[in-house]
Amino acid sequence: MKASKGKAMRRIFKSPLLQFFTAVTLAGAATDSSAADTVNDRETQQQQTSENTMQQHPYVGMWVTDDGRVRHELLPTGRYDEARGNRESAYRGRYEVTGSHIEYWDDTGFTADGDFVDGNTLHHGGMVLRRK
């Protein structure tokens, strides 16, 4: 029984039509993979460019209210981590700085913004934070 099954498979694979469809399918898979790799490479490059820009940004670092209750750490990756009182990592998300303006997007969907009035002072949500 195995011998006849093997002959049948060889006969099917010798079919020019099946060979054509196999070649087209394999070529399509290679093209799809290549296109996906190109998109992934482009996204990785954009993320690295953004991270490099943020690493060099003058506002990266820790910002704290005068009473120490609210602490924003602006990470070089474009992410932030905010602590409130004894609650570490109370809010986390991403941020972008344009000129002296900062926009925050919390991981829960909350948005906020602020302005750097100088190299050491950030006004955000009615608070004044200073570089630590």
mmCIF file of C-alpha atoms in Angstrom:
data_model
loop_
_atom_site.group_PDB
_atom_site.id
_atom_site.type_symbol
_atom_site.label_atom_id
_atom_site.label_comp_id
_atom_site.label_asym_id
_atom_site.label_seq_id
_atom_site.Cartn_x
_atom_site.Cartn_y
_atom_site.Cartn_z
ATOM 1 C CA MET A 1 0.000 0.000 0.000
ATOM 2 C CA LYS A 2 2.853 2.403 0.787
ATOM 3 C CA ALA A 3 4.387 1.833 -2.633
ATOM 4 C CA SER A 4 1.199 2.765 -4.482
ATOM 5 C CA LYS A 5 0.713 5.823 -2.303
ATOM 6 C CA GLY A 6 4.279 6.956 -3.083
ATOM 7 C CA LYS A 7 3.730 6.508 -6.834
ATOM 8 C CA ALA A 8 0.531 8.539 -6.652
ATOM 9 C CA MET A 9 2.336 11.388 -4.829
ATOM 10 C CA ARG A 10 5.132 11.374 -7.405
ATOM 11 C CA ARG A 11 2.579 11.446 -10.215
ATOM 12 C CA ILE A 12 0.754 14.410 -8.613
ATOM 13 C CA PHE A 13 3.962 16.353 -8.030
ATOM 14 C CA LYS A 14 5.046 15.755 -11.652
ATOM 15 C CA SER A 15 1.938 17.603 -12.766
ATOM 16 C CA PRO A 16 3.055 20.874 -14.459
ATOM 17 C CA LEU A 17 0.034 22.671 -12.994
ATOM 18 C CA LEU A 18 0.909 21.632 -9.437
ATOM 19 C CA GLN A 19 4.554 22.576 -9.971
ATOM 20 C CA PHE A 20 3.449 26.014 -11.196
ATOM 21 C CA PHE A 21 1.184 26.601 -8.153
ATOM 22 C CA THR A 22 3.921 25.401 -5.815
ATOM 23 C CA ALA A 23 6.424 27.832 -7.373
ATOM 24 C CA VAL A 24 3.948 30.742 -7.210
ATOM 25 C CA THR A 25 3.090 29.949 -3.573
ATOM 26 C CA LEU A 26 6.740 29.758 -2.541
ATOM 27 C CA ALA A 27 7.575 32.983 -4.415
ATOM 28 C CA GLY A 28 4.637 34.740 -2.737
ATOM 29 C CA ALA A 29 5.731 33.552 0.689
ATOM 30 C CA ALA A 30 9.248 34.856 0.056
ATOM 31 C CA THR A 31 7.883 38.233 -1.148
ATOM 32 C CA ASP A 32 5.528 38.555 1.849
ATOM 33 C CA SER A 33 8.368 37.752 4.235
ATOM 34 C CA SER A 34 10.658 40.255 2.529
ATOM 35 C CA ALA A 35 7.994 42.993 2.656
ATOM 36 C CA ALA A 36 7.322 42.278 6.336
ATOM 37 C CA ASP A 37 11.047 42.414 7.062
ATOM 38 C CA THR A 38 11.291 45.784 5.278
ATOM 39 C CA VAL A 39 8.393 47.216 7.324
ATOM 40 C CA ASN A 40 9.856 45.844 10.566
ATOM 41 C CA ASP A 41 13.288 47.247 9.710
ATOM 42 C CA ARG A 42 11.771 50.673 8.979
ATOM 43 C CA GLU A 43 9.812 50.678 12.282
ATOM 44 C CA THR A 44 12.907 49.630 14.230
ATOM 45 C CA GLN A 45 14.962 52.350 12.563
ATOM 46 C CA GLN A 46 12.311 55.009 13.357
ATOM 47 C CA GLN A 47 12.156 53.862 16.988
ATOM 48 C CA GLN A 48 15.956 53.944 17.283
ATOM 49 C CA THR A 49 16.064 57.426 15.723
ATOM 50 C CA SER A 50 13.398 58.599 18.164
ATOM 51 C CA GLU A 51 15.241 57.030 21.110
ATOM 52 C CA ASN A 52 18.539 58.588 20.007
ATOM 53 C CA THR A 53 16.835 61.994 19.761
ATOM 54 C CA MET A 54 15.310 61.578 23.228
ATOM 55 C CA GLN A 55 18.639 60.433 24.719
ATOM 56 C CA GLN A 56 20.181 63.672 23.526
ATOM 57 C CA HIS A 57 17.215 65.803 24.605
ATOM 58 C CA PRO A 58 18.051 68.327 27.326
ATOM 59 C CA TYR A 59 14.917 67.546 29.370
ATOM 60 C CA VAL A 60 15.640 63.844 29.973
ATOM 61 C CA GLY A 61 15.998 63.096 33.680
ATOM 62 C CA MET A 62 14.170 63.535 36.993
ATOM 63 C CA TRP A 63 11.737 66.395 37.653
ATOM 64 C CA VAL A 64 10.359 66.910 41.174
ATOM 65 C CA THR A 65 7.904 69.279 42.898
ATOM 66 C CA ASP A 66 9.433 71.417 45.654
ATOM 67 C CA ASP A 67 7.727 69.288 48.333
ATOM 68 C CA GLY A 68 9.000 66.071 46.657
ATOM 69 C CA ARG A 69 5.475 64.658 46.395
ATOM 70 C CA VAL A 70 5.374 64.346 42.585
ATOM 71 C CA ARG A 71 8.341 62.994 40.659
ATOM 72 C CA HIS A 72 8.527 62.636 36.856
ATOM 73 C CA GLU A 73 11.342 60.646 35.386
ATOM 74 C CA LEU A 74 11.636 61.379 31.678
ATOM 75 C CA LEU A 75 13.443 58.376 30.259
ATOM 76 C CA PRO A 76 15.671 58.551 27.168
ATOM 77 C CA THR A 77 13.409 56.004 25.448
ATOM 78 C CA GLY A 78 10.514 58.487 25.192
ATOM 79 C CA ARG A 79 8.761 56.900 28.181
ATOM 80 C CA TYR A 80 8.082 58.452 31.568
ATOM 81 C CA ASP A 81 7.505 57.102 35.052
ATOM 82 C CA GLU A 82 5.663 59.280 37.557
ATOM 83 C CA ALA A 83 5.668 58.696 41.304
ATOM 84 C CA ARG A 84 3.207 60.368 43.689
ATOM 85 C CA GLY A 85 3.925 60.389 47.397
ATOM 86 C CA ASN A 86 4.797 56.849 48.499
ATOM 87 C CA ARG A 87 3.259 55.423 45.326
ATOM 88 C CA GLU A 88 6.126 54.606 42.970
ATOM 89 C CA SER A 89 5.228 54.267 39.261
ATOM 90 C CA ALA A 90 1.764 55.744 39.869
ATOM 91 C CA TYR A 91 1.602 56.664 36.189
ATOM 92 C CA ARG A 92 3.604 55.445 33.229
ATOM 93 C CA GLY A 93 3.418 56.207 29.560
ATOM 94 C CA ARG A 94 5.123 57.886 26.682
ATOM 95 C CA TYR A 95 5.968 61.512 26.082
ATOM 96 C CA GLU A 96 7.090 63.782 23.273
ATOM 97 C CA VAL A 97 8.798 67.134 23.539
ATOM 98 C CA THR A 98 8.362 69.765 20.841
ATOM 99 C CA GLY A 99 10.434 72.838 21.528
ATOM 100 C CA SER A 100 9.656 73.627 25.165
ATOM 101 C CA HIS A 101 6.257 71.852 25.199
ATOM 102 C CA ILE A 102 5.744 68.305 26.492
ATOM 103 C CA GLU A 103 2.811 65.977 25.742
ATOM 104 C CA TYR A 104 2.130 62.917 27.917
ATOM 105 C CA TRP A 105 0.131 59.795 26.981
ATOM 106 C CA ASP A 106 -0.449 57.584 30.010
ATOM 107 C CA ASP A 107 -0.666 53.833 29.404
ATOM 108 C CA THR A 108 -4.270 53.938 30.693
ATOM 109 C CA GLY A 109 -5.275 56.490 28.036
ATOM 110 C CA PHE A 110 -5.004 59.688 30.102
ATOM 111 C CA THR A 111 -3.324 62.630 28.375
ATOM 112 C CA ALA A 112 -1.625 65.707 29.796
ATOM 113 C CA ASP A 113 0.844 68.369 28.796
ATOM 114 C CA GLY A 114 3.235 70.931 30.208
ATOM 115 C CA ASP A 115 5.806 73.543 29.364
ATOM 116 C CA PHE A 116 9.452 73.912 30.237
ATOM 117 C CA VAL A 117 9.861 77.566 31.213
ATOM 118 C CA ASP A 118 13.625 77.194 31.375
ATOM 119 C CA GLY A 119 16.200 74.407 31.494
ATOM 120 C CA ASN A 120 15.360 73.614 35.122
ATOM 121 C CA THR A 121 11.613 74.340 35.520
ATOM 122 C CA LEU A 122 8.597 72.423 34.205
ATOM 123 C CA HIS A 123 5.016 73.654 34.594
ATOM 124 C CA HIS A 124 2.630 70.694 34.413
ATOM 125 C CA GLY A 125 -0.975 70.309 35.606
ATOM 126 C CA GLY A 126 -0.834 73.355 37.896
ATOM 127 C CA MET A 127 2.409 72.105 39.457
ATOM 128 C CA VAL A 128 5.956 73.387 39.222
ATOM 129 C CA LEU A 129 8.586 70.666 38.893
ATOM 130 C CA ARG A 130 12.295 71.311 39.016
ATOM 131 C CA ARG A 131 15.169 69.326 37.616
ATOM 132 C CA LYS A 132 16.789 67.159 40.238
#
